[in-house]
mmCIF file with all atom_site columns, C-alpha atoms in Angstrom:
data_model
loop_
_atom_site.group_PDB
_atom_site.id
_atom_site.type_symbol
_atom_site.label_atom_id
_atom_site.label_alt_id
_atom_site.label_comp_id
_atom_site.label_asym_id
_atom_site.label_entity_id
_atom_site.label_seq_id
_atom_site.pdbx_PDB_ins_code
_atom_site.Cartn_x
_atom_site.Cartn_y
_atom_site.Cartn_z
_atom_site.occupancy
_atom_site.B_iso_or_equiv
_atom_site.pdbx_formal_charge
_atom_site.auth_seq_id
_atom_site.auth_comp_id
_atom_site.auth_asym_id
_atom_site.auth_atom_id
_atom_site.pdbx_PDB_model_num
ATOM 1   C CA . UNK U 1 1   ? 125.461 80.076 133.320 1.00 0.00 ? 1   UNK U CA 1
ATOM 2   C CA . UNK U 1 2   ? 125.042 78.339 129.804 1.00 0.00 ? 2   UNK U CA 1
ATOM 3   C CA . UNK U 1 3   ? 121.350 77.893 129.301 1.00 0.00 ? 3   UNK U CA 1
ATOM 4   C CA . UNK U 1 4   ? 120.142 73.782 129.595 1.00 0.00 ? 4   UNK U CA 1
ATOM 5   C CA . UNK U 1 5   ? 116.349 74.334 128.113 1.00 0.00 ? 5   UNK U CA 1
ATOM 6   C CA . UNK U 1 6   ? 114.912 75.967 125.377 1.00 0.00 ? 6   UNK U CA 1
ATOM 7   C CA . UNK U 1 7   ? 111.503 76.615 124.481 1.00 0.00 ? 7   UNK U CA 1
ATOM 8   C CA . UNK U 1 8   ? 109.229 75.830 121.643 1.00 0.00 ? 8   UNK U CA 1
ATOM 9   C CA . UNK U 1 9   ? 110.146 78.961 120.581 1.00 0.00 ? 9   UNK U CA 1
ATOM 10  C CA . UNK U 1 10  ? 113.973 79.381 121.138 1.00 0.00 ? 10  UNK U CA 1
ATOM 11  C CA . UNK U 1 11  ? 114.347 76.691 118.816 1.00 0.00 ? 11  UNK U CA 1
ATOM 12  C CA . UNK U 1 12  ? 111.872 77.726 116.077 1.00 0.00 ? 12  UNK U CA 1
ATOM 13  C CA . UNK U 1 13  ? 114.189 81.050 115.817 1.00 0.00 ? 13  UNK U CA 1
ATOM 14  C CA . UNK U 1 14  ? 117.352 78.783 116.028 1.00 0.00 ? 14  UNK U CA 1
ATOM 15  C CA . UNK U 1 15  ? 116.092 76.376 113.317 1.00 0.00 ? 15  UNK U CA 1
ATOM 16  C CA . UNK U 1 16  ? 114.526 79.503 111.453 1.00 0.00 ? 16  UNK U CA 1
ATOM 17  C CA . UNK U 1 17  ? 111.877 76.592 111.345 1.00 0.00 ? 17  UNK U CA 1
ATOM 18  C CA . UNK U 1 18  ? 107.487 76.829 112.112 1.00 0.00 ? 18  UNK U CA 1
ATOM 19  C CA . UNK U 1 19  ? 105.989 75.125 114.955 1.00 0.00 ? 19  UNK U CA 1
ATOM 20  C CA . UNK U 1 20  ? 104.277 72.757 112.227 1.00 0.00 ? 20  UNK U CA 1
ATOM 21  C CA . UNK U 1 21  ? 108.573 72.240 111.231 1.00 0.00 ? 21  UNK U CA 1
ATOM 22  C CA . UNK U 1 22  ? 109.112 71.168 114.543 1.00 0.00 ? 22  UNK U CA 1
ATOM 23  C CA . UNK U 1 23  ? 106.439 69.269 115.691 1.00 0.00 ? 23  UNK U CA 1
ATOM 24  C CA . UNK U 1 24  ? 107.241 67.133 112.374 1.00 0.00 ? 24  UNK U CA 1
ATOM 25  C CA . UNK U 1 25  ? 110.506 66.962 113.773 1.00 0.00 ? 25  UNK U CA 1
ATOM 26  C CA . UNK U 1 26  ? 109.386 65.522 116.727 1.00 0.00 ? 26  UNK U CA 1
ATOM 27  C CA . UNK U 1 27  ? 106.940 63.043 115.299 1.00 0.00 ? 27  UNK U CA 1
ATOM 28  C CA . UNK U 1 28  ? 109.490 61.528 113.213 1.00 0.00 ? 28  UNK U CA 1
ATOM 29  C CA . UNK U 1 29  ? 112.288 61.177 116.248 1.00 0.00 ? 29  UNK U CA 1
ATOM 30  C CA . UNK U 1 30  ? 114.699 63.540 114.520 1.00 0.00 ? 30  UNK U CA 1
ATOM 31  C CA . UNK U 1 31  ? 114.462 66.613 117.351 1.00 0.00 ? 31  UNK U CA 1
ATOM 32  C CA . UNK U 1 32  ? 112.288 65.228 120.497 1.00 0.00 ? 32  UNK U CA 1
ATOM 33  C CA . UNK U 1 33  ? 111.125 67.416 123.216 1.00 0.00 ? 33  UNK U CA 1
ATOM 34  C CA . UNK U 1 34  ? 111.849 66.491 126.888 1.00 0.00 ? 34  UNK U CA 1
ATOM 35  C CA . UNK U 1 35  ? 109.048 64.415 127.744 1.00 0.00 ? 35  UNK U CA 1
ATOM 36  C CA . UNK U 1 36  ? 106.905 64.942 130.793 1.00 0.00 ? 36  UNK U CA 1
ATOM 37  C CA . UNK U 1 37  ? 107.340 68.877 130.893 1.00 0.00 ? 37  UNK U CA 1
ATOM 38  C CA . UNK U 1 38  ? 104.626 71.144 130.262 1.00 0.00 ? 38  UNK U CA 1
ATOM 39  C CA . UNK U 1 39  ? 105.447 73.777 128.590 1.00 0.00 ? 39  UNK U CA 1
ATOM 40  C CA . UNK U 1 40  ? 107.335 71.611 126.129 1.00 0.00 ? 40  UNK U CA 1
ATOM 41  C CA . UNK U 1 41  ? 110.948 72.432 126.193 1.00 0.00 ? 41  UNK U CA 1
ATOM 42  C CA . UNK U 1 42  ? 114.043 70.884 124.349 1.00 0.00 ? 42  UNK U CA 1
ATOM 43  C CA . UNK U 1 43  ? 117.386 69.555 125.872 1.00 0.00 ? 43  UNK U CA 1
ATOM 44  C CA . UNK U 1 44  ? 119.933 72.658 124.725 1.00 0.00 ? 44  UNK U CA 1
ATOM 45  C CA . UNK U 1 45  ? 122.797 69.221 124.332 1.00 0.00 ? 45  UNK U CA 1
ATOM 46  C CA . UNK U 1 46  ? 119.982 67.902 121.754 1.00 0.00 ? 46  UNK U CA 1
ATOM 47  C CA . UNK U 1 47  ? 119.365 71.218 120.080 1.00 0.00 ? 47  UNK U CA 1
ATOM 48  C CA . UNK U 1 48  ? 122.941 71.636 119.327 1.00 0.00 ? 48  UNK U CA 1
ATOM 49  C CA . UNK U 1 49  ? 123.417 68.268 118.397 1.00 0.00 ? 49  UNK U CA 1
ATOM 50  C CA . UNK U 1 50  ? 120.544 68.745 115.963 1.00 0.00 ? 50  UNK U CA 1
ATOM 51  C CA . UNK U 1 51  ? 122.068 72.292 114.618 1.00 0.00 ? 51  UNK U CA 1
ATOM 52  C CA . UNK U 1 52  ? 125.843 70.826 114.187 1.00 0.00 ? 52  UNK U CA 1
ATOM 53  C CA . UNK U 1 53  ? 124.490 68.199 112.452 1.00 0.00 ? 53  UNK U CA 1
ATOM 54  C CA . UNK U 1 54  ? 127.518 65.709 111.993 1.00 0.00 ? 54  UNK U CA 1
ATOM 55  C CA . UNK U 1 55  ? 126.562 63.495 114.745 1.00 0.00 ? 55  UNK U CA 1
ATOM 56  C CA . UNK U 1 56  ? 125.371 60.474 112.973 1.00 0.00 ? 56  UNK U CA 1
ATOM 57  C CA . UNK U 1 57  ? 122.554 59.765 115.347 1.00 0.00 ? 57  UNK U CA 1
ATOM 58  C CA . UNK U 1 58  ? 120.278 62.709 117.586 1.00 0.00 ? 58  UNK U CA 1
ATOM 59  C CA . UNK U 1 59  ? 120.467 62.174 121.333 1.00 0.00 ? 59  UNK U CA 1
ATOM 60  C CA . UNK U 1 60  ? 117.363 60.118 121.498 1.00 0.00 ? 60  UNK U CA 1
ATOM 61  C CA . UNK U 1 61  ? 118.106 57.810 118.493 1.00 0.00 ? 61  UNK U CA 1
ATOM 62  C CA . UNK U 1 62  ? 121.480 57.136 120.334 1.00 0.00 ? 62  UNK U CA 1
ATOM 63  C CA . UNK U 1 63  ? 119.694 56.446 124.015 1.00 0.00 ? 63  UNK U CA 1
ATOM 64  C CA . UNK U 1 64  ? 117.139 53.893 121.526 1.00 0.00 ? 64  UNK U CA 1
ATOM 65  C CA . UNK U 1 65  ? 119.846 51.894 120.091 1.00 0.00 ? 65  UNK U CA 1
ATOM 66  C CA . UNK U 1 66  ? 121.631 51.941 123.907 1.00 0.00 ? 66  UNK U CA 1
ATOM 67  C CA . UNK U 1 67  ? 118.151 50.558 124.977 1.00 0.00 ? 67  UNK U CA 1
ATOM 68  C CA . UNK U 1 68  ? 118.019 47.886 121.765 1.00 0.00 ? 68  UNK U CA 1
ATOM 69  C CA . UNK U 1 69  ? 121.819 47.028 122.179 1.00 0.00 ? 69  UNK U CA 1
ATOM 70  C CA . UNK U 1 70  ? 120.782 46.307 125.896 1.00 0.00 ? 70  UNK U CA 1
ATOM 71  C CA . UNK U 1 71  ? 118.053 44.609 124.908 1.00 0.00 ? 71  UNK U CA 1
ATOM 72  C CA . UNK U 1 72  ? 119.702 42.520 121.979 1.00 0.00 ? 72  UNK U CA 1
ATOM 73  C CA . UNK U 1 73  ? 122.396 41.269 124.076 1.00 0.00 ? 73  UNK U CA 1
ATOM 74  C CA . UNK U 1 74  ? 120.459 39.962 126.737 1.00 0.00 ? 74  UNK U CA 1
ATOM 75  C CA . UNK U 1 75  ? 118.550 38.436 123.873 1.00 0.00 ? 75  UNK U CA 1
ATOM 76  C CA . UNK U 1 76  ? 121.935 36.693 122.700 1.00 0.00 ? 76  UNK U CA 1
ATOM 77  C CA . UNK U 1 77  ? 122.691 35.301 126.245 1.00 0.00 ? 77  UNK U CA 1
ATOM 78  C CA . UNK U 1 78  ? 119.067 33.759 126.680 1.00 0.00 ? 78  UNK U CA 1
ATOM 79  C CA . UNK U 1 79  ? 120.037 31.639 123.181 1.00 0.00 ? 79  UNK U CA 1
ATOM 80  C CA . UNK U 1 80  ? 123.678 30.941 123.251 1.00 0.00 ? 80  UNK U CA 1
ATOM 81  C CA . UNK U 1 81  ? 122.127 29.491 126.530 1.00 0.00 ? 81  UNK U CA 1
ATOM 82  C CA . UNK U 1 82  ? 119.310 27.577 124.642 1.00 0.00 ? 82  UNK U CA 1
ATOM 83  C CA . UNK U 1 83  ? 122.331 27.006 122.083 1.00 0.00 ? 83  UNK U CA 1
ATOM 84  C CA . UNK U 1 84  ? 124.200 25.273 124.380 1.00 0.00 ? 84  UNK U CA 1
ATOM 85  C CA . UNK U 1 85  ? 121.481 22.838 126.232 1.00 0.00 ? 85  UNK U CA 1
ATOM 86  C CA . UNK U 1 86  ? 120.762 21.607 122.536 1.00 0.00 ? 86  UNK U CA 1
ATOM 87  C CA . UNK U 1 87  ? 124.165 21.043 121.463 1.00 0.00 ? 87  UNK U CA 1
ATOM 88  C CA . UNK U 1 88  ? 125.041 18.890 124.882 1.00 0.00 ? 88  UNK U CA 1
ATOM 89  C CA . UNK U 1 89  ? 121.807 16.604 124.013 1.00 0.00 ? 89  UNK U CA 1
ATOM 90  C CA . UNK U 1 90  ? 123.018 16.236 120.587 1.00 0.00 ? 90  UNK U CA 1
ATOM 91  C CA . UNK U 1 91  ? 126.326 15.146 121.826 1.00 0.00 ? 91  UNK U CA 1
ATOM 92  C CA . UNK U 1 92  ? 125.277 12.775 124.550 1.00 0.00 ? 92  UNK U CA 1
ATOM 93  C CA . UNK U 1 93  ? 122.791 11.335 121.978 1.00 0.00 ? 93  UNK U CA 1
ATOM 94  C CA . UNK U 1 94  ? 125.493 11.543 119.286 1.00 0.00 ? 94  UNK U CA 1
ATOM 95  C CA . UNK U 1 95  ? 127.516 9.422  122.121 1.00 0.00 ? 95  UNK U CA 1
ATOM 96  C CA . UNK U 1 96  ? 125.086 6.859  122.470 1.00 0.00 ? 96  UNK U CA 1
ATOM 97  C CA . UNK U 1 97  ? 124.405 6.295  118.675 1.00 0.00 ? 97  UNK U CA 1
ATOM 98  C CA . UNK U 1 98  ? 128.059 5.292  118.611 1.00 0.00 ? 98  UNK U CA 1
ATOM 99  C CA . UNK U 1 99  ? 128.283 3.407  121.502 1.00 0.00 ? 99  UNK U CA 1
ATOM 100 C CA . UNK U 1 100 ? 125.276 1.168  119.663 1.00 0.00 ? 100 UNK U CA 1
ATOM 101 C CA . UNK U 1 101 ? 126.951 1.114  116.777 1.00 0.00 ? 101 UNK U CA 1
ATOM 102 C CA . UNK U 1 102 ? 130.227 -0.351 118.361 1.00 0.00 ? 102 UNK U CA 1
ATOM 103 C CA . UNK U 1 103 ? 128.354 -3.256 119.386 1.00 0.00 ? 103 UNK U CA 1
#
């Protein structure tokens, strides 16, 4: 059964890192524990994602631009929304200024 978890220690020896290493690593959002769990343990996927290295973002950083894409896009609908109430004032007014200046 492949292993899911590691410890604080597990990954120090992986990393060949200190504790003071890691907790940096953590603190800048580079290698993040799982949250909630006590002992503090790491996600093996985001260990080995940290170790190969050629994945452009960790884990987390991916699941925080998932979050900000979310985020952003429902951003994007509220004004194209907004967009679109302005722009049908502007042409009913737009409308009206011509309809004036027919006369």
């Amino acid at each position: 059964m492949e292993k899911r978890t590691y410890t604080v220690e597990e990954v120090m020896g992986m990393l060949h890192c200190s504790k003071s290493t890691l907790m940096n690593y953590k603190y800048r959002g580079v290698l993040v524990p799982i949250k909630g769990v006590k002992p503090m343990v790491y996600s093996a996927k985001n260990v080995q994602a940290f170790i190969d290295g050629g994945e452009e973002f960790t884990p987390w950083e991916f699941e925080n631009l998932k979050r900000e894409n979310e985020r952003l896009k429902e951003e994007n609908r509220r004004l194209k929304a907004k967009f679109f109430k302005v722009q049908n004032v502007i042409t009913v007014e737009a409308g009206d200024l011509l309809e004036q200046l027919a006369y």
